[in-house]
XYZ file of C-alpha atoms in Angstrom:
743
model
C 74.318 110.251 110.380
C 76.065 113.350 111.804
C 75.180 116.507 109.893
C 78.856 117.292 109.539
C 79.470 114.195 107.476
C 76.663 115.145 105.094
C 78.132 118.619 104.810
C 81.586 117.243 104.164
C 80.238 114.953 101.473
C 78.625 117.999 99.868
C 82.039 119.658 99.776
C 83.467 116.622 97.986
C 80.662 116.594 95.445
C 80.725 120.284 94.681
C 84.460 120.914 94.762
C 86.130 118.485 92.398
C 88.799 121.080 91.590
C 88.366 124.181 93.708
C 90.490 127.165 92.724
C 93.319 128.561 94.781
C 92.155 130.790 97.672
C 88.645 129.582 97.005
C 85.832 131.708 98.300
C 83.528 128.723 97.915
C 85.442 126.663 100.416
C 85.612 129.247 103.172
C 81.916 129.525 104.141
C 81.408 125.779 103.849
C 84.393 125.001 105.989
C 83.523 127.617 108.588
C 80.255 125.742 109.088
C 82.159 122.461 109.079
C 84.448 123.712 111.873
C 81.487 124.654 114.048
C 80.044 121.158 114.078
C 80.745 118.613 116.769
C 81.723 115.709 114.557
C 82.461 112.134 115.389
C 85.133 111.683 112.752
C 86.740 108.325 113.247
C 87.443 105.090 111.522
C 86.301 102.084 113.463
C 87.438 99.544 110.890
C 89.020 96.369 112.190
C 92.556 96.473 110.830
C 95.591 94.259 110.547
C 96.274 90.900 108.961
C 94.489 87.746 110.023
C 96.452 84.548 110.272
C 96.017 81.698 107.829
C 94.175 83.719 105.201
C 93.681 81.594 102.087
C 95.720 82.223 98.960
C 93.790 82.979 95.784
C 96.003 80.632 93.780
C 95.035 77.712 96.053
C 91.321 78.339 95.558
C 91.911 78.577 91.804
C 89.063 80.823 90.756
C 86.943 82.855 93.193
C 84.402 85.408 91.998
C 81.972 87.764 93.762
C 78.553 87.705 92.103
C 75.936 90.400 92.671
C 72.936 91.578 90.688
C 73.792 95.207 91.375
C 71.390 97.949 90.317
C 73.404 100.430 92.473
C 70.202 101.359 94.319
C 70.684 101.545 98.089
C 67.119 100.446 98.841
C 67.073 97.339 96.668
C 67.706 94.066 98.540
C 71.028 92.510 97.576
C 71.844 88.799 97.462
C 75.612 88.519 96.970
C 77.244 85.155 96.376
C 80.705 83.719 95.865
C 81.388 81.468 92.904
C 84.126 78.846 93.228
C 84.733 78.061 89.583
C 87.063 75.093 89.964
C 85.013 71.871 89.931
C 85.284 69.959 93.214
C 83.451 67.201 95.022
C 80.748 68.416 97.369
C 82.675 68.087 100.636
C 85.705 69.908 99.242
C 83.497 72.758 98.029
C 81.907 72.968 101.451
C 85.363 73.098 103.037
C 86.442 76.007 100.813
C 83.294 77.944 101.761
C 84.108 77.313 105.426
C 87.696 78.472 104.872
C 86.257 81.722 103.521
C 84.051 82.101 106.604
C 80.910 81.253 104.635
C 78.501 78.400 103.902
C 77.294 76.837 100.696
C 74.577 79.085 99.301
C 70.884 78.317 99.391
C 69.293 77.183 96.159
C 66.404 79.539 97.014
C 68.596 82.651 96.802
C 66.385 85.192 95.005
C 67.325 85.752 91.371
C 69.911 82.962 91.381
C 69.286 81.817 87.820
C 69.306 85.369 86.482
C 72.476 86.145 88.403
C 74.356 83.216 86.928
C 73.139 83.826 83.400
C 73.952 87.534 83.313
C 77.018 87.991 85.505
C 79.643 90.259 83.933
C 82.154 89.144 86.562
C 82.528 85.466 85.728
C 80.825 85.129 82.356
C 83.551 82.901 80.934
C 83.569 80.604 83.957
C 79.778 80.290 84.087
C 79.589 79.376 80.394
C 81.661 76.283 81.172
C 79.129 74.701 83.523
C 75.377 74.435 83.985
C 75.362 72.948 87.488
C 76.675 74.200 90.823
C 76.868 72.789 94.311
C 74.587 74.562 96.774
C 73.570 73.871 100.372
C 72.505 70.245 100.800
C 69.013 70.730 102.231
C 68.227 67.013 102.055
C 70.871 66.060 104.575
C 71.840 63.058 102.502
C 75.331 61.591 102.684
C 75.661 60.140 99.188
C 73.383 62.457 97.238
C 74.007 66.184 97.327
C 72.128 69.222 95.997
C 73.101 71.006 92.809
C 71.470 73.973 91.097
C 70.947 73.947 87.331
C 71.224 77.440 85.854
C 69.486 76.411 82.631
C 66.308 75.097 84.236
C 66.406 77.036 87.500
C 65.745 73.822 89.432
C 67.739 71.722 91.875
C 68.629 68.096 91.469
C 70.349 65.418 93.501
C 73.694 64.165 92.278
C 76.370 61.906 93.654
C 78.438 63.935 96.138
C 81.582 62.679 94.399
C 80.728 64.538 91.195
C 82.989 67.531 90.636
C 81.133 70.809 90.110
C 81.709 74.508 90.665
C 80.079 75.764 93.848
C 78.228 78.768 95.236
C 78.975 80.127 98.708
C 77.243 82.841 100.668
C 78.874 86.269 100.932
C 77.820 87.715 104.283
C 79.948 90.887 104.225
C 78.269 94.250 103.752
C 79.455 96.883 101.279
C 82.163 99.251 102.438
C 81.106 102.618 103.864
C 83.335 105.329 105.257
C 83.435 105.810 109.019
C 81.632 102.591 109.900
C 82.654 99.253 111.346
C 83.718 97.683 108.080
C 84.501 94.023 108.551
C 87.974 93.382 107.166
C 88.331 89.895 108.586
C 87.524 87.989 105.377
C 91.000 88.257 103.919
C 92.774 86.656 101.000
C 96.324 86.645 99.625
C 97.434 87.357 96.078
C 100.974 86.754 94.853
C 102.083 89.025 92.036
C 104.855 88.401 89.479
C 106.922 91.473 90.394
C 105.432 93.110 93.487
C 105.322 90.415 96.179
C 102.375 88.906 98.043
C 99.575 91.175 99.251
C 96.787 90.333 101.651
C 93.563 92.269 101.205
C 89.967 91.626 102.126
C 86.524 91.069 100.708
C 83.306 93.018 101.001
C 79.934 92.626 99.305
C 81.085 93.949 95.945
C 84.818 93.421 95.581
C 88.143 92.196 96.809
C 90.031 95.241 98.089
C 93.819 95.497 98.023
C 94.801 98.901 99.355
C 97.971 100.928 99.693
C 100.242 98.881 97.422
C 103.401 100.855 96.558
C 104.196 101.138 92.861
C 107.496 103.023 93.264
C 110.040 103.820 95.931
C 109.143 106.514 98.464
C 109.927 109.903 96.853
C 111.533 111.345 99.953
C 115.025 112.552 100.847
C 117.233 112.480 97.777
C 114.357 111.008 95.769
C 112.259 114.136 96.279
C 111.765 115.864 92.888
C 113.146 112.770 91.103
C 111.568 110.311 88.678
C 109.589 107.545 90.378
C 112.103 104.803 91.087
C 111.224 101.162 90.560
C 110.753 99.231 93.762
C 113.470 96.989 95.091
C 111.968 93.506 94.523
C 113.321 92.194 97.812
C 111.489 94.811 99.857
C 108.098 93.138 99.454
C 109.118 89.699 98.179
C 110.960 86.735 99.707
C 107.778 84.957 100.857
C 106.731 88.005 102.867
C 103.008 88.679 103.239
C 102.322 92.407 102.930
C 99.366 94.267 104.410
C 96.904 95.617 101.823
C 94.014 96.338 104.208
C 94.616 100.084 104.629
C 94.947 102.946 102.176
C 98.419 104.367 101.807
C 99.148 108.011 102.525
C 97.427 110.701 100.500
C 99.929 112.874 98.695
C 100.708 116.190 100.375
C 97.921 118.691 99.757
C 98.151 122.373 98.984
C 95.879 123.906 101.665
C 93.937 126.253 99.335
C 92.260 127.979 102.258
C 90.982 124.678 103.668
C 91.711 125.471 107.302
C 91.125 121.925 108.492
C 92.580 120.156 111.481
C 94.687 117.100 110.752
C 91.789 114.891 111.876
C 89.404 116.649 109.514
C 91.910 116.377 106.655
C 92.234 112.642 107.303
C 88.474 112.171 107.068
C 88.212 114.446 104.032
C 90.897 112.478 102.173
C 90.267 109.035 103.617
C 93.942 108.845 104.660
C 96.709 110.823 106.293
C 98.997 113.017 104.196
C 102.642 112.365 103.422
C 105.178 112.707 100.623
C 105.517 108.916 100.898
C 102.413 108.463 98.783
C 103.182 106.532 95.603
C 100.593 103.827 96.220
C 97.714 102.341 94.294
C 94.626 100.339 95.174
C 93.179 97.363 93.332
C 89.462 96.584 93.478
C 88.457 93.403 91.714
C 85.358 91.209 91.662
C 87.225 88.175 90.397
C 90.480 86.420 91.243
C 90.999 84.197 88.218
C 92.491 80.745 88.138
C 95.542 81.721 86.090
C 94.143 80.212 82.907
C 90.977 82.212 82.292
C 91.155 85.535 80.465
C 91.203 88.490 82.806
C 88.630 91.244 83.138
C 89.014 94.665 81.576
C 90.908 97.113 83.768
C 90.014 100.745 84.485
C 92.771 102.899 85.998
C 91.497 106.102 87.604
C 93.443 109.342 88.068
C 91.736 111.700 90.505
C 91.233 115.416 89.941
C 91.780 118.408 92.176
C 93.786 120.891 90.153
C 97.026 118.939 90.713
C 96.875 120.285 94.271
C 94.285 118.368 96.335
C 92.335 115.108 96.771
C 93.424 111.481 96.825
C 92.492 108.035 95.588
C 91.102 107.301 99.054
C 88.459 110.052 98.899
C 85.069 108.389 99.527
C 83.619 109.897 96.358
C 85.927 107.519 94.434
C 84.670 104.410 96.269
C 84.405 102.010 93.294
C 82.473 99.026 94.669
C 79.375 99.578 92.549
C 81.398 100.302 89.421
C 83.407 97.110 89.971
C 80.523 94.738 90.628
C 77.972 96.087 88.168
C 80.500 96.673 85.424
C 82.468 93.478 85.934
C 85.778 95.309 85.697
C 88.939 95.622 87.762
C 89.394 99.200 88.989
C 92.750 100.648 90.018
C 92.958 104.021 91.740
C 96.273 105.727 92.366
C 97.950 108.631 94.099
C 100.512 110.851 92.421
C 102.623 113.797 93.530
C 100.951 117.181 93.210
C 101.724 120.914 93.234
C 105.451 121.650 93.591
C 106.148 118.086 94.741
C 104.759 116.777 91.438
C 105.603 119.565 88.992
C 108.971 120.823 90.222
C 111.328 122.014 87.512
C 113.662 124.963 87.169
C 115.644 124.726 83.968
C 118.287 125.753 83.088
C 119.339 126.493 86.682
C 118.677 122.848 87.576
C 119.166 120.582 84.534
C 116.688 117.809 83.821
C 119.357 115.253 84.580
C 119.013 116.358 88.204
C 115.305 117.259 88.301
C 113.410 115.862 85.285
C 110.046 117.594 85.850
C 106.574 116.311 84.945
C 106.668 114.100 88.017
C 102.877 113.826 88.292
C 102.660 112.350 84.792
C 105.747 110.195 85.390
C 104.114 108.823 88.541
C 100.981 107.952 86.589
C 103.071 106.148 83.970
C 104.910 104.234 86.705
C 101.555 103.108 88.117
C 100.457 101.964 84.646
C 103.680 99.985 84.324
C 102.870 98.306 87.633
C 99.416 97.458 86.276
C 100.948 95.968 83.127
C 103.281 93.785 85.180
C 100.974 92.668 87.992
C 97.271 93.151 87.325
C 96.739 89.642 85.916
C 97.290 88.288 89.426
C 94.217 90.286 90.523
C 91.991 89.018 87.725
C 92.706 91.806 85.242
C 93.718 91.740 81.601
C 96.852 93.890 81.108
C 96.126 94.121 77.376
C 92.721 95.735 77.972
C 93.412 98.808 80.103
C 91.304 101.967 80.081
C 92.588 105.108 81.765
C 90.056 107.615 83.036
C 89.912 110.724 85.172
C 87.937 113.882 85.894
C 89.057 117.534 85.989
C 92.819 117.432 86.601
C 92.390 113.692 86.114
C 90.985 114.500 82.652
C 93.926 116.830 82.140
C 96.127 113.880 83.075
C 94.454 111.914 80.288
C 95.573 114.657 77.907
C 99.093 114.368 79.280
C 99.115 110.582 78.850
C 97.745 110.911 75.313
C 100.700 113.238 74.650
C 103.487 111.141 76.221
C 104.803 108.456 73.815
C 106.295 106.408 76.662
C 102.748 105.809 77.943
C 101.140 104.809 74.648
C 101.589 101.061 75.033
C 100.176 100.992 78.557
C 96.493 101.589 77.779
C 93.984 101.026 75.012
C 91.083 103.355 75.827
C 90.772 106.826 77.378
C 87.837 108.441 79.178
C 88.483 112.111 79.875
C 85.894 113.832 82.047
C 85.661 117.622 82.339
C 89.213 118.404 81.284
C 89.357 122.204 80.767
C 90.807 121.437 77.376
C 90.851 125.100 76.354
C 93.834 125.657 78.668
C 97.110 124.496 77.075
C 99.847 122.449 78.654
C 102.565 124.355 80.477
C 106.108 125.176 79.314
C 109.477 125.218 81.132
C 109.472 128.999 81.547
C 106.029 129.043 83.142
C 106.675 126.003 85.367
C 110.161 127.221 86.252
C 108.854 130.589 87.372
C 106.624 128.981 90.004
C 109.446 126.703 91.135
C 111.939 129.575 91.283
C 109.567 131.676 93.386
C 109.172 128.698 95.703
C 112.951 128.326 95.960
C 113.222 132.013 96.881
C 110.581 131.587 99.593
C 112.575 128.629 100.915
C 115.740 130.720 101.052
C 117.405 128.459 98.484
C 119.407 129.526 95.446
C 117.590 128.761 92.210
C 120.182 126.103 91.323
C 120.449 124.508 94.780
C 118.400 121.332 94.483
C 119.922 119.864 97.642
C 118.692 122.861 99.621
C 115.100 122.203 98.546
C 115.456 118.473 99.171
C 116.560 119.115 102.739
C 113.562 121.281 103.648
C 110.622 119.829 105.533
C 107.315 119.094 103.853
C 105.648 121.913 105.781
C 108.347 124.371 104.743
C 107.843 123.578 101.063
C 104.054 123.742 101.362
C 104.257 127.175 103.004
C 106.813 128.416 100.473
C 104.768 127.407 97.444
C 101.663 129.062 98.897
C 103.590 132.356 99.083
C 105.038 131.767 95.622
C 101.614 131.272 94.065
C 100.355 134.507 95.558
C 103.267 136.385 93.995
C 102.882 134.558 90.688
C 99.194 135.365 90.293
C 99.792 139.081 90.892
C 102.114 139.378 87.909
C 100.407 141.092 84.917
C 101.543 138.511 82.358
C 99.734 135.794 84.316
C 96.327 137.479 84.352
C 94.957 134.951 81.833
C 95.881 131.979 84.039
C 92.975 130.317 85.801
C 93.923 129.809 89.417
C 92.695 126.212 89.414
C 95.064 125.456 86.528
C 98.441 126.774 87.650
C 99.993 123.326 87.936
C 99.841 121.475 84.613
C 101.821 118.900 82.656
C 104.715 120.590 80.883
C 105.953 120.397 77.301
C 109.511 119.481 78.217
C 110.576 118.054 74.807
C 111.443 114.862 76.625
C 108.354 113.224 78.076
C 105.920 115.489 76.192
C 107.113 117.010 72.921
C 104.352 119.521 72.115
C 101.047 120.881 73.322
C 98.100 118.553 72.811
C 96.485 120.884 70.257
C 99.619 120.771 68.126
C 99.924 117.001 68.554
C 96.363 116.561 67.309
C 97.131 118.773 64.298
C 100.189 116.679 63.428
C 98.781 113.301 64.451
C 101.526 112.688 67.011
C 99.306 111.940 70.008
C 98.184 108.376 70.717
C 95.941 108.005 67.687
C 95.407 104.296 68.303
C 93.616 104.901 71.593
C 89.827 104.967 71.578
C 88.750 108.240 73.170
C 85.601 109.204 75.056
C 85.530 112.750 76.409
C 83.031 115.321 77.476
C 81.753 117.647 80.157
C 78.800 118.446 82.357
C 76.109 120.824 81.197
C 77.082 123.664 83.559
C 80.783 123.052 84.260
C 81.700 126.650 85.062
C 78.917 127.063 87.598
C 81.145 125.550 90.282
C 83.672 128.363 89.833
C 81.419 131.383 89.276
C 80.837 132.089 92.994
C 84.608 132.070 93.469
C 84.956 134.951 91.037
C 81.621 136.652 91.688
C 80.389 135.687 95.161
C 77.433 138.095 95.008
C 74.718 138.855 92.504
C 75.845 141.550 90.020
C 73.353 144.216 88.935
C 73.056 144.307 85.169
C 74.120 147.956 85.114
C 77.411 147.012 86.793
C 78.241 144.148 84.410
C 81.133 145.735 82.501
C 82.663 147.344 85.584
C 82.593 144.095 87.561
C 83.995 142.066 84.673
C 86.811 144.572 84.242
C 87.531 144.556 87.964
C 87.612 140.782 88.392
C 88.707 139.599 84.938
C 90.857 142.187 83.169
C 90.560 140.574 79.760
C 88.729 142.120 76.801
C 88.126 138.661 75.359
C 85.897 137.821 78.332
C 83.760 140.888 77.818
C 83.625 140.175 74.091
C 82.390 136.664 74.767
C 79.719 137.809 77.221
C 78.457 140.436 74.789
C 78.394 138.072 71.815
C 75.100 137.254 70.022
C 75.022 133.893 71.811
C 75.098 135.002 75.447
C 72.528 137.726 75.868
C 71.573 138.903 79.322
C 67.965 138.848 80.476
C 66.819 141.966 82.308
C 64.046 140.027 84.059
C 66.578 137.677 85.663
C 68.149 139.290 88.750
C 71.205 137.023 88.467
C 71.522 137.283 84.704
C 75.153 138.461 84.707
C 76.451 135.447 86.608
C 74.157 133.077 84.739
C 75.383 134.395 81.405
C 78.988 134.284 82.570
C 78.525 130.655 83.644
C 77.071 129.604 80.292
C 79.737 131.417 78.285
C 82.587 130.082 80.422
C 81.278 126.513 80.163
C 81.286 126.747 76.393
C 84.635 128.520 76.250
C 86.645 126.183 78.466
C 84.857 122.906 77.761
C 82.073 122.562 75.167
C 83.656 124.349 72.206
C 87.291 123.232 72.532
C 86.136 119.636 73.027
C 84.249 120.010 69.756
C 87.352 121.397 68.054
C 89.630 118.639 69.387
C 87.074 115.987 68.450
C 87.039 117.288 64.892
C 90.816 117.275 64.769
C 91.117 113.758 66.220
C 88.482 112.453 63.804
C 90.546 113.861 60.923
C 93.431 111.766 62.297
C 91.198 108.640 62.136
C 90.874 108.281 65.895
C 87.728 106.701 67.301
C 86.220 109.550 69.338
C 82.978 109.670 71.309
C 81.813 113.018 72.724
C 79.243 113.616 75.467
C 77.587 116.162 77.761
C 76.087 115.082 81.082
C 72.650 116.588 81.595
C 72.248 115.106 85.068
C 74.521 114.724 88.055
C 74.568 113.976 91.734
C 74.649 116.905 94.097
C 72.993 119.491 91.888
C 69.391 119.226 93.046
C 69.881 117.030 96.062
C 69.745 117.940 99.726
C 73.487 117.411 99.987
C 74.291 120.595 98.100
C 71.104 122.617 98.211
C 71.654 125.626 100.430
C 75.407 125.130 100.475
C 76.525 125.969 96.962
C 73.353 127.725 95.890
C 74.606 128.720 92.466
C 74.835 125.067 91.390
C 71.379 124.132 92.618
C 69.502 123.089 89.492
C 72.713 122.914 87.469
C 75.056 120.082 86.565
C 78.314 121.622 87.692
C 81.955 120.631 87.538
C 82.427 117.453 89.564
C 78.774 116.378 89.519
C 79.692 113.422 87.294
C 81.997 111.792 89.846
C 79.301 110.042 91.851
C 77.390 108.693 88.826
C 80.665 107.348 87.413
C 81.501 105.352 90.537
C 77.981 104.812 91.834
C 79.348 106.153 95.127
C 76.274 108.049 96.282
C 75.960 105.780 99.314
C 79.628 105.860 100.328
C 78.719 107.343 103.706
C 76.163 105.827 106.089
C 72.834 107.617 106.069
C 73.282 108.872 102.501
C 71.464 106.835 99.885
C 71.514 106.409 96.147
C 68.046 105.695 94.861
C 65.538 106.544 92.159
C 66.794 108.783 89.370
C 70.294 108.969 90.843
C 70.639 105.179 90.789
C 69.122 104.950 87.328
C 71.463 107.578 85.952
C 74.467 105.934 87.580
C 73.525 102.589 86.011
C 73.526 104.253 82.621
C 76.906 105.933 83.103
C 78.514 102.794 84.530
C 77.128 100.637 81.703
C 78.373 103.029 79.014
C 81.790 103.533 80.592
C 82.448 99.849 81.296
C 81.205 98.792 77.863
C 83.662 101.282 76.387
C 86.396 99.892 78.658
C 85.734 96.391 77.358
C 85.384 97.148 73.646
C 86.454 100.718 72.889
C 82.837 101.392 71.945
C 80.169 102.665 74.411
C 77.382 100.752 72.658
C 76.544 97.277 73.991
C 76.515 94.293 71.715
C 72.879 94.086 70.679
C 73.334 90.562 69.373
C 74.326 89.414 72.847
C 70.760 89.977 74.032
C 70.261 88.264 77.359
C 73.526 86.386 77.332
C 75.921 86.631 80.222
C 78.414 88.534 78.085
C 76.616 91.853 78.027
C 74.716 93.178 81.039
C 74.526 96.669 79.506
C 72.449 95.310 76.619
C 69.674 94.607 79.125
C 69.539 98.224 80.281
C 66.985 99.938 78.011
C 68.443 103.362 78.814
C 71.631 102.138 77.139
C 70.529 99.593 74.565
C 67.860 101.791 72.977
C 70.159 104.664 71.976
C 73.057 104.198 69.563
C 76.010 106.526 70.300
C 77.884 107.269 67.046
C 81.546 108.023 66.643
C 82.404 111.656 66.104
C 82.159 112.850 62.508
C 81.510 116.042 60.544
C 77.957 116.251 61.884
C 79.311 116.882 65.407
C 77.337 114.156 67.211
C 77.205 114.689 70.973
C 75.626 112.154 73.308
C 73.463 113.804 75.977
C 73.406 111.702 79.144
C 70.091 112.153 80.917
C 68.054 110.178 83.424
C 65.534 109.294 80.747
C 65.585 109.841 77.021
C 69.320 110.187 76.578
C 69.818 111.195 73.005
C 72.297 112.237 70.339
C 72.283 115.814 69.058
C 74.137 116.977 65.969
C 75.611 120.387 65.181
C 73.948 121.849 68.285
C 76.789 124.183 69.259
C 78.596 124.638 65.968
C 77.527 128.227 65.277
C 78.521 129.696 68.630
C 81.740 127.684 68.748
C 82.743 128.919 65.288
C 81.901 132.467 66.323
C 84.095 132.099 69.407
C 86.962 130.633 67.407
C 86.820 133.477 64.931
C 86.193 136.441 67.232
C 87.561 135.487 70.660
C 90.156 132.731 70.118
C 90.865 129.967 72.604
C 93.530 130.010 75.309
C 95.372 127.096 73.729
C 95.671 129.174 70.557
C 97.000 132.298 72.283
C 98.941 130.988 75.269
C 100.351 127.685 74.065
C 103.775 126.496 75.250
C 105.580 127.783 72.152
C 104.029 131.246 72.293
C 102.939 130.859 68.673
C 99.338 131.162 67.536
C 97.734 127.759 66.884
C 95.246 127.779 63.988
C 91.845 126.250 64.447
C 91.171 122.825 62.966
C 89.307 122.795 59.653
């Protein structure tokens, strides 16, 4: 594998939400530029003729005993759940480009008895047609999942069947075979033709709203015209749609490098989603639980097509349908300038509105892809976690999901307000040469002109004294507009006006702030220079007060003690402590809340990051939970996911998908070895009970081995911080009024 691709993957892992003008990105990317890379996509593209329709097969499911370990042999199969005579089953396998499976497939009995993908279908039958190794014409071979043996039955008996699945898993930048295609007809979005790989059916680049270009720029996402993709038209779902326009952030990449980095080209025409499903149901069986992912990146960068979000292992091991989506970012997604431009002309909160539009699409169409629209979990990391906070705060979204997983949301930082958001927009308008009220002027500018103008505007904005407190990775945020979102999340939790019915899982990594420390302090700081450097880089007495508190003492024997202490204090301040506070408040409101800290991650001790982002070596930094969540450590060729990394990913996937199915991260112990509960067979999951949040402050510590629950571990320092330092959401909330701490 080219070294440049490993380096680029390290950038993805370490930079889930890099700050504006990042000093982390520059040295990495300068090395990236110097490499002679073979960045290309050799995938076979385009639609194949005469692809079968899922409705005609009436139940097709991809089975795989997936331990998410790259080195473990895999034996994927296809289950045809509709009973047919032998010859008809054989014909369907042939139509799919496969053969009837061998009865000697390793682990066949175990696979059938424990599949999370087609548990309901498998329960309905004990026998399945397999390859007829006897060559008989009247007697054919069936496999009995109860006994594990084969038997000869009349070929006219109707049984479900097992086909081979010869397609490899998808990897970026390789010759992925997209020829095994299949069509799905949706109720409201037309017919889409995607393809199969080892783990999933992939339907990519499906629009969920009209293109937000021209007069639709800065407008609410508009529902699609049904005729555009309907009328018996077969639409191509074999390629990702455009990534939403990125804010450069010092990433001086060529367009080719950007394409590889994002997994797609950039455009404002980006309101697309992707559906990854292991099962296309027969229309009568209950659908699988659905997990809708919102990517992070500070509302400025990244896309659903980024290889780190490759969900094949999550889909097949978890037995869930995963939807990833793109949404407008930076000024394109958070444009508002009231009162100069009224909300009737530019409503604002477009990023959140896009996410809601995608969830509406899921509600209307996901059943066609094997999903259950009544069992939707939304999840996201960093700005994706922030998006979870926005969706928990927006009443119009409440009926579109049941569970929420919020990863590494800097929950200390409040939502924005019209004055704050309008100031950035107004500065951008000035840079464009447009009057503050001239929406048409901004709509007529090119994408590049707006991107350049907002870059200048941000530089001006951050130099203003009143914005000193603002973290540069959190300039763009959902806004309390009194329309979509009525109050800051902290105030909504106090009053019980967030989505209290949703089951909530949220948490952080052990060393979140470590990813950002080198941006602020690129070099080691001598202990004697601590106060002077803090004052120079962070002119805020609260920061110095926090660092000099009883809980964050420097160690004179540690040459990097200032940055290490700053990292620990910042992690607690922006993540650990405010999550504890919000958990306490939500528990008071009778919400089911589960709180965690990840004590392991991918990219912290591995060769991918070591020597590149040295400060995070040995830490579990911001973004190090992305790969375990998706099991995407082998998304690029030559990069594997084995050993502890695979084991940890199994644990995270099992907890997250169990929560997505039940609203509770604990597997059903009574299920035992039944095919309803794969997670119950994972001792790392089944042996530790994760309690709901209560007054004892239970926090689940994810680790490779010996994950455990700790109680009241951080209460003292968090109470000290609340009393002596105060949180940003208390001091800088949208209303400008001080928000009291929860009891």
